[in-house]
Tab-separated table of C-alpha atoms in Angstrom:
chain	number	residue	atom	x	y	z
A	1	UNK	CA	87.623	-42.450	128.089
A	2	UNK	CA	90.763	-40.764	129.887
A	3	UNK	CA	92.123	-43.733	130.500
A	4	UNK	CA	92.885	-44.175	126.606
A	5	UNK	CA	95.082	-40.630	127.030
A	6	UNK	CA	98.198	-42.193	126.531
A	7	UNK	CA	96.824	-44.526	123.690
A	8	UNK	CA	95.156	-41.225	121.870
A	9	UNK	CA	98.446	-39.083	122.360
A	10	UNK	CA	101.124	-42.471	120.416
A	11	UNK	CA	98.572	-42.837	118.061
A	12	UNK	CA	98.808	-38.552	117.286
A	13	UNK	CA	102.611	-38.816	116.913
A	14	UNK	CA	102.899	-41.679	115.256
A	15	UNK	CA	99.679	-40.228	112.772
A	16	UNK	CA	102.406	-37.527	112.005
A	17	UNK	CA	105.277	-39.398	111.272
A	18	UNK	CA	104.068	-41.820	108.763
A	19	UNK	CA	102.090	-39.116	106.817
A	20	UNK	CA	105.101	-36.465	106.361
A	21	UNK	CA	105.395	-37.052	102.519
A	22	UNK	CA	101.391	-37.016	102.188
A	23	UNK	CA	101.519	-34.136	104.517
A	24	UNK	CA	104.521	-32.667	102.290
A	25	UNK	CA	102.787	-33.077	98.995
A	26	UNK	CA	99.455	-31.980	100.228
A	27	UNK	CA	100.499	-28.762	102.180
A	28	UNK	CA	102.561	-28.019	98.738
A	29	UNK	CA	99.980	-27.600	97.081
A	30	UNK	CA	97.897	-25.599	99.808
A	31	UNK	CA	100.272	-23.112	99.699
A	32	UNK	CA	100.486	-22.615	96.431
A	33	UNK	CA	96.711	-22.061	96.180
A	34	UNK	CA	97.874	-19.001	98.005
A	35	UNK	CA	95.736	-19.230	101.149
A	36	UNK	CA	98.351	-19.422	103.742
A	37	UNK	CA	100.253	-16.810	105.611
A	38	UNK	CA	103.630	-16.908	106.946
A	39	UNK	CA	103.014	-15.555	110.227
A	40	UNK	CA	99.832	-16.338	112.819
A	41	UNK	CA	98.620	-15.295	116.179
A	42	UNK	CA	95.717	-16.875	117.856
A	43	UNK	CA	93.692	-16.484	120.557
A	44	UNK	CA	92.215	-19.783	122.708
A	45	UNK	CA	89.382	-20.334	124.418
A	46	UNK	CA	88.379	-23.461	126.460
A	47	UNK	CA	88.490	-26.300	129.245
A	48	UNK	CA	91.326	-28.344	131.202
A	49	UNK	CA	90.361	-31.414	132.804
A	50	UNK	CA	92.703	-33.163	135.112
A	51	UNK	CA	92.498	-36.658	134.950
A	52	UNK	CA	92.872	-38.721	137.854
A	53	UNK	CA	95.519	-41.505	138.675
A	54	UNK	CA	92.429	-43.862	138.293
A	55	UNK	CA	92.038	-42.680	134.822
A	56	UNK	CA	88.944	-40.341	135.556
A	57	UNK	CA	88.117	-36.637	135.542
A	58	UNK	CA	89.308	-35.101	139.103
A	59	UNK	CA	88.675	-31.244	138.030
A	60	UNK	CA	87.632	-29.188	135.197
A	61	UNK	CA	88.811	-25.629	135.118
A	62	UNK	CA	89.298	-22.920	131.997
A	63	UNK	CA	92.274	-22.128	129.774
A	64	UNK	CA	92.858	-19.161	128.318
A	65	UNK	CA	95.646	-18.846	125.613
A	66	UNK	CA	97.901	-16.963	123.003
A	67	UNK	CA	100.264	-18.512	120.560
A	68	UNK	CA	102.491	-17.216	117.759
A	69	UNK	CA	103.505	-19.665	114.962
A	70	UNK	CA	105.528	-19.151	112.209
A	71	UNK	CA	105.495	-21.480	108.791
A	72	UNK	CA	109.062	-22.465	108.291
A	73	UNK	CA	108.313	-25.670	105.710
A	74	UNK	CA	104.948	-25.556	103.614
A	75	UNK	CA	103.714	-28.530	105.872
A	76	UNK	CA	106.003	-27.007	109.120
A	77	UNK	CA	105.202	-24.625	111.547
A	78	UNK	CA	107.194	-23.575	114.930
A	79	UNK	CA	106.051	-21.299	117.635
A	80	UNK	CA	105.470	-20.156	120.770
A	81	UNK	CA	101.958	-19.993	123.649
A	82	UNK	CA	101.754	-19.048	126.490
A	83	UNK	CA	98.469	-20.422	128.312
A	84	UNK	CA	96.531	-20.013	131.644
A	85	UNK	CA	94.414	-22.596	133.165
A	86	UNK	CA	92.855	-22.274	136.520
A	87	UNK	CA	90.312	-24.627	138.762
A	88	UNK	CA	88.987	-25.115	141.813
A	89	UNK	CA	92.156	-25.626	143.630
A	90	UNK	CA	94.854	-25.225	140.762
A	91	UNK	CA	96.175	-22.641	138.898
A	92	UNK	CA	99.032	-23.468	136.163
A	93	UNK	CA	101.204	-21.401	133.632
A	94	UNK	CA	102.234	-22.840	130.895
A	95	UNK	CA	104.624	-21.828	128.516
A	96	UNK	CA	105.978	-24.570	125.619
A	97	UNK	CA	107.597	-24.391	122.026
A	98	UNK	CA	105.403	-25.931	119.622
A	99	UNK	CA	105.633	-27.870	115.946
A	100	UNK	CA	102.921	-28.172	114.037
A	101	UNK	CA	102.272	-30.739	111.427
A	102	UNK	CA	99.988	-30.300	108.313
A	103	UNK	CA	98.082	-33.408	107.968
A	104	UNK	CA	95.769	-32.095	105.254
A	105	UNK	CA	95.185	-28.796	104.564
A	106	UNK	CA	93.517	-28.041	107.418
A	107	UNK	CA	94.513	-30.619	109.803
A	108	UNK	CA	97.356	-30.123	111.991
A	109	UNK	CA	99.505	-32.459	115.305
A	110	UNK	CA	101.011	-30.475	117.847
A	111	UNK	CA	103.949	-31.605	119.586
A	112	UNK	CA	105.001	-29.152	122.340
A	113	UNK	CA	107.807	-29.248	124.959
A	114	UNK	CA	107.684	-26.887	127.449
A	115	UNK	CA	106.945	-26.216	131.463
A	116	UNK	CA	104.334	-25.274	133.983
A	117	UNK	CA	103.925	-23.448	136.591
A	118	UNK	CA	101.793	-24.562	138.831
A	119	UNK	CA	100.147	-23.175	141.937
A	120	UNK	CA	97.889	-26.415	143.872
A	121	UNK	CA	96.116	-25.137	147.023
A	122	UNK	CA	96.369	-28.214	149.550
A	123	UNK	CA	94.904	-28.301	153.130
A	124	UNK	CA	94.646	-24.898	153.407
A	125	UNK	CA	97.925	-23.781	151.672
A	126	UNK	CA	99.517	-23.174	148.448
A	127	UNK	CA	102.227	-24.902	147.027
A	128	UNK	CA	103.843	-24.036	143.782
A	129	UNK	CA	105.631	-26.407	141.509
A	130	UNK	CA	107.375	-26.204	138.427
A	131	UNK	CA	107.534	-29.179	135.664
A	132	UNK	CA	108.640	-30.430	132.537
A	133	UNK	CA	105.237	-30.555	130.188
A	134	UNK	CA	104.560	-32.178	127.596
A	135	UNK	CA	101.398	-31.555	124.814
A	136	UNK	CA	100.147	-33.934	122.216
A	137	UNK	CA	97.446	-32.477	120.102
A	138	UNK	CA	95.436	-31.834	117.114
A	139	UNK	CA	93.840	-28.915	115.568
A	140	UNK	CA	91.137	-27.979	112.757
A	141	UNK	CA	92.048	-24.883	110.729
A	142	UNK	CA	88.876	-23.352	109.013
A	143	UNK	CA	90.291	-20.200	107.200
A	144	UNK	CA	88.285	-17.307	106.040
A	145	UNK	CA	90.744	-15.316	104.159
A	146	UNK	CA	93.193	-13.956	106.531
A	147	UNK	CA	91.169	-15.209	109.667
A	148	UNK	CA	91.124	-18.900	111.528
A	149	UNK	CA	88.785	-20.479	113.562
A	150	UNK	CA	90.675	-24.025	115.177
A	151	UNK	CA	88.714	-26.411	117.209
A	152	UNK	CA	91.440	-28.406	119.183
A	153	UNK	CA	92.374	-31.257	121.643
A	154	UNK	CA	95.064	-31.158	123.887
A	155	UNK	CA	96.699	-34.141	126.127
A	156	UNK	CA	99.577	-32.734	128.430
A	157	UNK	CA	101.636	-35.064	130.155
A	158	UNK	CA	103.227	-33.683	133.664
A	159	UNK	CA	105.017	-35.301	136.106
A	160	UNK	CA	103.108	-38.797	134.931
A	161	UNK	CA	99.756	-37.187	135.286
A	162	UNK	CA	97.594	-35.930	132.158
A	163	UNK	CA	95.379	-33.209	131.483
A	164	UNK	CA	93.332	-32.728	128.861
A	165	UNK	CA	92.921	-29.388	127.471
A	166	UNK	CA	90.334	-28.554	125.121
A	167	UNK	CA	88.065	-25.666	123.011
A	168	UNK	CA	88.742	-23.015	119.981
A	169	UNK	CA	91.832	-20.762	118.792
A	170	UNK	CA	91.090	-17.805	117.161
A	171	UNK	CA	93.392	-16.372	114.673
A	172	UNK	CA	94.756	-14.175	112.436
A	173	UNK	CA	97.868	-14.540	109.658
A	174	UNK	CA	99.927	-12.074	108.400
């Protein structure tokens, strides 16, 4: 299964860029049904999983996030998170600059540079390191007038190594 990380995270840009004009004309008409807001801040709630240079699971901690986004195209958003994730013997920062993409209306690919911070505890000391990241991902948006709930998947890509990041935003537009 992780060893397909790579595989799942092409397949989630490419998804994105042969859709735009579906996701154009689709998310045109979503907003003018009048259900979308042109600010958002969301709370997230879930799992990291490093995977392994052998392609499996090597630790499973909790993230813990908060993310601004801001609708600059009626199928465009840009923003900002800022996201904790801690294991055994890891503990990273992350901070990245993400787009998201409006599949359908409530579908959305994330594509989101950014860096981490990472402290790894190793034979009895710490190390800290500090990395380009990259996140491929998708996201669910079930609104409720004003509110989101947004089951999503996350694939980072550090220093050659994935980690999968996974669980529920909760949100509110304005």
């Amino acid at each position: 299964m992780f060893r397909n990380a790579p595989l799942l995270a092409t397949l989630l840009v490419l998804a994105g860029q042969t859709s735009g004009l579906r996701a154009q004309h689709e998310a045109a008409e979503t907003h003018q049904e009048g259900h979308h807001f042109d600010n958002g801040v969301a709370l997230f709630l879930g799992g990291a999983t490093h995977v392994g240079s052998d392609g499996h699971a090597s630790e499973t901690g909790i993230a813990i996030g908060l993310e601004y986004a801001r609708r600059v195209a009626n199928w465009l958003k840009v923003g900002v998170l800022a996201e904790y994730a801690s294991s055994e013997t890891q503990r990273d920062y992350i901070f990245a600059l993400p787009l998201f993409a409006h599949l359908t209306r409530g579908l959305l690919v994330v594509a989101a540079p950014g860096v981490e911070f990472a402290s790894v505890e190793e034979a009895g000391h710490e190390e800290e390191e500090t990395e380009f990241l990259m996140r491929f991902g998708t996201v669910y948006e079930f609104e409720i007038n004003k509110w989101a709930i947004g089951p999503q998947i996350n694939a980072d890509l550090v220093d050659g190594h994935w980690t999968l990041v996974y669980g529920v935003a909760f949100g509110i537009g304005f």
